[in-house]
Coordinates of C-alpha atoms in Angstrom, one line a residue:
M1 CA -43.1 21.6 -17.7
I2 CA -41.4 18.2 -17.5
S3 CA -39.4 17.4 -20.6
R4 CA -37.6 14.4 -21.8
R5 CA -34.3 16.2 -21.2
S6 CA -35.2 16.9 -17.5
I7 CA -36.1 13.3 -17.0
L8 CA -32.8 12.1 -18.5
R9 CA -30.9 14.6 -16.3
T10 CA -32.7 13.4 -13.2
A11 CA -32.0 9.8 -14.1
G12 CA -28.3 10.5 -14.7
A13 CA -28.0 12.3 -11.3
A14 CA -29.7 9.4 -9.5
A15 CA -27.2 6.9 -11.1
S16 CA -24.3 9.1 -9.9
L17 CA -25.7 9.3 -6.4
S18 CA -25.8 5.5 -6.1
L19 CA -22.1 5.2 -6.6
F20 CA -20.4 8.6 -6.0
A21 CA -20.9 11.6 -3.7
P22 CA -21.8 14.3 -4.2
A23 CA -24.3 13.5 -7.0
I24 CA -23.4 15.3 -10.2
A25 CA -25.2 15.0 -13.5
R26 CA -23.0 13.0 -15.9
A27 CA -21.5 15.0 -18.7
K28 CA -18.9 13.2 -20.9
S29 CA -15.4 14.3 -20.2
Q30 CA -16.6 16.8 -17.6
E31 CA -16.1 14.4 -14.7
V32 CA -13.8 11.6 -13.5
N33 CA -15.1 8.9 -11.3
I34 CA -12.4 7.6 -9.0
M35 CA -12.2 4.8 -6.5
T36 CA -9.3 5.3 -4.1
Y37 CA -8.1 5.2 -0.6
A38 CA -8.5 8.1 1.9
G39 CA -6.1 10.9 1.3
H40 CA -4.7 9.5 -2.0
V41 CA -6.3 12.4 -3.9
P42 CA -5.7 15.3 -1.5
D43 CA -8.4 17.8 -1.0
A44 CA -6.2 20.7 -2.0
F45 CA -5.3 19.1 -5.3
K46 CA -9.0 18.2 -6.0
A47 CA -10.1 21.8 -5.4
K48 CA -7.4 23.3 -7.6
F49 CA -7.9 20.8 -10.4
E50 CA -11.7 21.3 -10.5
A51 CA -11.3 25.1 -10.5
E52 CA -8.7 25.1 -13.3
T53 CA -10.3 22.5 -15.6
G54 CA -14.0 22.5 -14.9
I55 CA -13.8 18.7 -14.5
T56 CA -15.5 17.4 -11.4
L57 CA -13.7 14.6 -9.5
N58 CA -16.2 12.2 -8.0
I59 CA -14.2 10.3 -5.4
R60 CA -15.4 7.1 -3.8
I61 CA -13.4 6.0 -0.8
V62 CA -12.5 2.3 -0.7
A63 CA -10.6 0.2 1.9
D64 CA -10.7 -3.3 0.4
Q65 CA -9.3 -4.5 -2.9
G66 CA -11.7 -7.4 -3.1
K67 CA -14.8 -5.1 -2.8
Q68 CA -13.4 -2.7 -5.4
F69 CA -12.7 -5.6 -7.8
N70 CA -16.3 -6.9 -7.3
T71 CA -17.7 -3.5 -7.8
M72 CA -15.9 -3.1 -11.1
V73 CA -17.0 -6.5 -12.3
T74 CA -20.7 -5.7 -11.7
E75 CA -20.2 -2.5 -13.7
T76 CA -19.0 -4.3 -16.8
S77 CA -22.3 -4.0 -18.7
S78 CA -22.7 -0.3 -17.7
P79 CA -19.3 1.2 -16.8
V80 CA -19.1 3.9 -14.2
T81 CA -15.5 3.9 -12.9
D82 CA -12.8 5.8 -14.7
I83 CA -9.9 5.3 -12.3
C84 CA -9.4 2.6 -9.6
T85 CA -6.6 2.2 -7.1
V86 CA -4.9 -1.2 -7.4
A87 CA -2.3 -2.8 -5.1
A88 CA 0.7 -4.0 -7.1
H89 CA 0.2 -7.7 -6.5
R90 CA -3.5 -7.4 -7.6
I91 CA -2.7 -5.9 -11.0
P92 CA -2.6 -9.3 -12.8
Q93 CA -6.1 -10.1 -11.4
F94 CA -7.6 -6.8 -12.6
R95 CA -5.8 -7.2 -16.0
G96 CA -6.9 -10.8 -16.3
S97 CA -10.6 -9.8 -15.8
D98 CA -10.3 -7.1 -18.4
L99 CA -10.8 -4.3 -15.9
L100 CA -7.7 -2.3 -16.6
A101 CA -6.5 -0.5 -19.7
P102 CA -2.7 0.0 -20.4
V103 CA -1.4 3.5 -19.5
D104 CA -0.1 5.6 -22.3
V105 CA 2.9 7.1 -20.6
S106 CA 3.6 9.4 -23.5
R107 CA 0.5 11.3 -22.5
L108 CA 1.8 12.0 -19.1
P109 CA 4.8 14.4 -19.1
G110 CA 4.9 14.3 -15.3
W111 CA 5.8 10.6 -15.3
S112 CA 9.4 11.6 -14.5
A113 CA 8.4 12.9 -11.1
L114 CA 8.0 9.3 -9.9
N115 CA 10.9 7.6 -8.2
P116 CA 12.3 5.0 -10.7
I117 CA 12.2 2.4 -8.0
Y118 CA 8.5 2.3 -8.7
S119 CA 8.0 3.8 -12.2
E120 CA 10.5 1.2 -13.6
A121 CA 9.4 -1.7 -11.4
D122 CA 8.8 -5.1 -13.1
W123 CA 5.4 -5.6 -11.5
L124 CA 4.2 -2.4 -13.2
K125 CA 4.7 -3.8 -16.7
A126 CA 3.4 -6.7 -18.8
D127 CA 3.1 -7.5 -22.5
G128 CA 5.1 -4.4 -23.2
D129 CA 2.7 -2.0 -21.5
V130 CA 2.5 -0.1 -18.3
W131 CA -0.6 -0.9 -16.3
S132 CA -1.0 1.8 -13.6
V133 CA 0.5 4.9 -12.0
P134 CA 2.3 4.2 -8.6
V135 CA 1.1 6.6 -5.9
A136 CA 1.9 5.5 -2.4
L137 CA 3.3 2.5 -0.5
G138 CA 3.0 0.9 2.8
A139 CA 5.4 -1.5 4.5
T140 CA 5.8 -3.3 7.8
G141 CA 8.8 -2.3 9.8
L142 CA 10.4 -2.3 13.2
G143 CA 9.3 0.1 15.9
S144 CA 11.4 0.6 19.1
N145 CA 12.0 2.8 22.0
P146 CA 15.3 4.6 21.2
D147 CA 15.9 5.3 24.9
L148 CA 16.1 1.6 25.6
V149 CA 16.9 -0.1 22.3
S150 CA 20.2 0.6 20.4
E151 CA 20.2 1.7 16.8
E152 CA 21.7 -1.7 15.9
D153 CA 19.0 -3.7 17.6
G154 CA 16.3 -1.3 16.4
S155 CA 17.4 -2.0 12.8
S156 CA 17.1 -5.8 12.8
W157 CA 14.3 -8.3 13.0
G158 CA 16.6 -10.1 15.4
S159 CA 15.5 -7.9 18.2
L160 CA 12.1 -9.6 18.1
F161 CA 13.8 -12.8 19.1
N162 CA 16.3 -11.3 21.5
E163 CA 16.0 -12.4 25.2
A164 CA 17.3 -9.0 26.2
F165 CA 13.9 -7.7 25.5
A166 CA 11.9 -10.6 27.0
G167 CA 8.4 -9.6 28.0
R168 CA 8.6 -6.3 26.1
V169 CA 8.2 -7.7 22.5
S170 CA 5.2 -8.2 20.2
Y171 CA 4.4 -8.8 16.6
V172 CA 1.4 -9.6 14.4
V173 CA 1.0 -13.4 14.4
L174 CA 0.0 -13.6 10.8
D175 CA 3.3 -12.0 9.8
A176 CA 5.5 -13.9 12.2
I177 CA 6.6 -16.4 9.6
S178 CA 7.5 -13.7 7.0
L179 CA 9.6 -11.8 9.6
A180 CA 11.5 -14.9 10.6
I181 CA 12.0 -15.9 6.9
A182 CA 13.6 -12.4 6.3
Y183 CA 15.7 -12.7 9.5
Q184 CA 17.0 -16.1 8.4
G185 CA 18.1 -14.7 5.1
N186 CA 15.6 -16.5 2.9
D187 CA 13.4 -15.1 0.1
I188 CA 10.5 -13.2 1.6
T189 CA 8.8 -13.0 -1.8
F190 CA 9.0 -16.7 -2.5
N191 CA 9.9 -16.0 -6.2
S192 CA 12.9 -18.3 -5.7
Y193 CA 10.6 -21.2 -4.8
I194 CA 7.9 -21.0 -7.4
D195 CA 9.1 -24.2 -9.0
D196 CA 10.4 -25.9 -5.9
R197 CA 7.5 -26.5 -3.4
A198 CA 9.8 -28.7 -1.2
K199 CA 12.2 -25.8 -0.8
A200 CA 9.4 -23.4 0.0
Q201 CA 8.0 -25.8 2.6
D202 CA 11.5 -26.2 4.2
V203 CA 11.9 -22.4 4.4
V204 CA 8.5 -22.1 6.1
N205 CA 9.2 -25.0 8.5
Q206 CA 12.5 -23.4 9.5
A207 CA 10.8 -20.1 10.2
R208 CA 7.9 -21.7 12.1
D209 CA 10.2 -23.7 14.3
F210 CA 12.3 -20.6 15.0
V211 CA 9.2 -18.5 16.0
I212 CA 7.9 -21.3 18.3
A213 CA 11.3 -21.7 19.9
N214 CA 11.4 -18.0 20.8
K215 CA 7.8 -17.4 21.7
G216 CA 8.8 -17.3 25.4
I217 CA 10.2 -13.8 25.1
L218 CA 7.0 -12.4 23.7
L219 CA 4.5 -10.3 25.6
K220 CA 1.9 -11.4 23.2
Y221 CA 1.0 -12.1 19.6
T222 CA -1.3 -9.5 18.1
E223 CA -3.8 -9.5 15.2
S224 CA -3.1 -6.1 13.6
S225 CA -0.6 -3.3 13.4
T226 CA -3.2 -1.0 15.1
E227 CA -3.0 -3.3 18.1
Q228 CA 0.8 -3.0 18.0
Q229 CA 0.5 0.8 17.9
Q230 CA -1.6 0.7 21.1
L231 CA 1.0 -1.5 22.9
F232 CA 3.6 1.2 22.2
I233 CA 1.3 4.0 23.4
N234 CA 0.6 2.1 26.6
D235 CA 4.3 1.6 27.2
E236 CA 3.8 -2.2 27.2
I237 CA 6.5 -3.0 24.6
D238 CA 10.0 -1.7 23.7
V239 CA 10.3 -3.5 20.4
G240 CA 7.7 -4.6 17.9
Q241 CA 6.6 -4.9 14.3
I242 CA 4.4 -2.1 13.1
S243 CA 3.2 -0.8 9.7
F244 CA 4.3 2.6 8.3
G245 CA 0.9 4.2 8.8
E246 CA 0.6 3.4 12.5
A247 CA 4.3 4.3 12.9
A248 CA 3.8 7.7 11.3
R249 CA 1.2 8.5 13.9
L250 CA 3.5 7.5 16.8
L251 CA 6.3 9.6 15.3
N252 CA 4.0 12.5 15.3
G253 CA 3.5 12.2 19.1
E254 CA 5.6 13.1 22.1
M255 CA 6.6 9.6 23.1
P256 CA 10.2 8.3 22.3
F257 CA 9.8 6.1 19.2
R258 CA 12.0 4.9 16.3
F259 CA 10.9 3.3 13.0
R260 CA 13.3 1.4 10.8
I261 CA 13.1 -0.7 7.6
P262 CA 15.2 -3.7 9.0
K263 CA 18.5 -4.5 7.3
E264 CA 17.2 -8.0 6.5
G265 CA 14.4 -6.4 4.4
T266 CA 10.6 -6.5 4.7
F267 CA 7.5 -6.8 2.7
G268 CA 5.2 -4.1 1.5
F269 CA 2.7 -3.0 -1.1
V270 CA 2.3 -0.2 -3.6
R271 CA -1.1 1.4 -4.4
S272 CA -1.4 2.7 -7.9
L273 CA -4.0 4.5 -10.0
G274 CA -5.2 2.4 -13.0
I275 CA -7.5 3.5 -15.9
A276 CA -10.5 1.3 -16.2
R277 CA -10.7 -0.7 -19.4
H278 CA -14.1 0.8 -20.3
A279 CA -13.8 4.2 -18.6
P280 CA -16.7 6.4 -19.7
N281 CA -14.5 9.5 -19.3
A282 CA -11.1 8.2 -20.5
E283 CA -10.0 11.6 -21.9
A284 CA -10.8 13.4 -18.7
A285 CA -9.1 10.6 -16.8
Y286 CA -5.8 11.4 -18.7
T287 CA -6.3 15.1 -18.0
F288 CA -6.5 14.2 -14.3
L289 CA -3.5 11.9 -14.3
D290 CA -1.4 14.5 -16.2
A291 CA -2.3 17.2 -13.7
F292 CA -1.8 14.9 -10.7
L293 CA 1.7 13.9 -11.8
S294 CA 2.6 17.5 -12.7
E295 CA 1.6 19.1 -9.4
P296 CA 4.9 20.2 -7.9
E297 CA 4.1 19.0 -4.3
I298 CA 1.6 16.2 -4.9
G299 CA 3.8 13.7 -3.0
T300 CA 4.0 16.0 0.0
Q301 CA 0.3 16.5 -0.1
I302 CA -0.3 12.7 -0.2
A303 CA 2.0 12.1 2.7
R304 CA 0.2 14.7 4.8
S305 CA -3.3 13.7 3.8
S306 CA -3.0 9.9 3.9
G307 CA 0.0 9.1 6.2
S308 CA 1.3 6.8 3.4
L309 CA 4.8 7.0 1.9
P310 CA 4.5 8.6 -1.6
T311 CA 6.2 7.2 -4.7
F312 CA 7.5 10.7 -5.9
S313 CA 11.1 11.6 -5.9
G314 CA 12.0 14.5 -3.5
F315 CA 8.6 14.6 -2.0
A316 CA 10.1 15.2 1.5
D317 CA 12.1 18.3 0.4
P318 CA 9.4 20.9 1.3
M319 CA 8.6 19.2 4.6
T320 CA 9.4 20.3 8.1
E321 CA 12.2 18.6 10.0
A322 CA 9.6 16.9 12.1
E323 CA 7.9 15.5 9.0
K324 CA 11.1 14.4 7.4
A325 CA 11.8 12.3 10.5
I326 CA 8.7 10.4 9.7
F327 CA 8.7 10.3 5.9
A328 CA 12.2 10.7 4.6
F329 CA 13.9 7.4 3.7
S330 CA 16.9 6.8 1.5
D331 CA 16.7 4.8 -1.7
E332 CA 18.8 2.2 0.0
D333 CA 16.1 1.9 2.7
L334 CA 13.3 1.7 0.1
K335 CA 15.1 -1.0 -1.9
R336 CA 14.8 -3.2 1.1
I337 CA 11.0 -3.3 0.8
H338 CA 10.0 -6.3 -1.2
F339 CA 6.6 -6.4 -2.7
E340 CA 4.3 -9.4 -2.8
S341 CA 4.7 -11.4 -5.9
P342 CA 1.5 -12.0 -8.0
T343 CA 2.9 -15.4 -9.1
A344 CA 4.3 -16.6 -5.8
S345 CA 2.0 -15.2 -3.2
G346 CA -0.5 -18.1 -3.6
L347 CA 2.1 -20.7 -2.7
K348 CA 3.5 -18.5 0.0
Y349 CA 0.3 -18.0 1.9
E350 CA -0.9 -21.5 1.4
L351 CA 2.1 -22.7 3.4
I352 CA 2.2 -19.8 5.8
D353 CA -1.4 -20.0 6.8
V354 CA -0.8 -23.6 8.0
A355 CA 2.3 -22.6 9.8
V356 CA 0.6 -19.8 11.6
A357 CA -2.1 -22.2 12.8
E358 CA 0.7 -24.5 14.1
I359 CA 2.3 -21.5 16.0
K360 CA -1.0 -20.6 17.6
A361 CA -1.5 -24.2 18.7
S362 CA 2.0 -24.6 20.1

């Protein structure tokens, strides 16, 4: 016999199938719908959490902040998402569109497991509230062949503009200006130039001219860090810019490779878990976050499953020596990673995009 209850159950399962897999009939506070990046909620943690709490984690993998934002906007009239994964510099956008709820840290005893570099960061807070839970970060750094490049040269952006490595150097063309800005000792975040467009333009012009003047030593400009990774694999370059994720894969290999956060500093991003403003399963979402932060080796699991650098203190302690060579950075190193400013990034990339076009045309 077909009953009203069975019809409702079928409808609920169909709605879940359209957004999350596997399809699970919706039951208030017995599931949490999460949009996140691959590996940020490790499989081992997911299995343990579901077994111990009876709460199902419906995880939808995302790879684009814009698409995630648009998905949540379309859900406004009928909310589905409980937790989303927001890049630090996009938090104001999500907040401004009423997509995020403030995080009640008092409900998360495991908050202290986070490295204060991230848990106390200015970008995490606004209007007296905390707006997400930092999980993992990425950064662009300097890769080099330790057999051919000294530790000193392998720790400075200057090696990208050093004639000693002519023909064996490459970097991502879109980031060329930012790397030069850092090397020249100027503010890579552009926070110092928010109210001084002329100064910002001057900083960009200096970097643009420097890159153009030194382009003769390049093997090539590239379009992505993945392309940079391939150049190292093919032994075409000895020095080059590369992101942490691609560097981690090279460090796992057998080829000689070194990765450093340059002494002049670099730019990066933090991904964090935010509670949706109209989360249908908010209580279960807090249960998930509390368990997530309280899992003793969650940072280690995230590193292994995603290749990203976790935000947890001491996450590398249980790792093998080979893994520590990839993931273990000092706080001094981490403090040299500067995150994109939500207030200054508009000005920064407005000017940089023009300069990159001029570099390509030169």
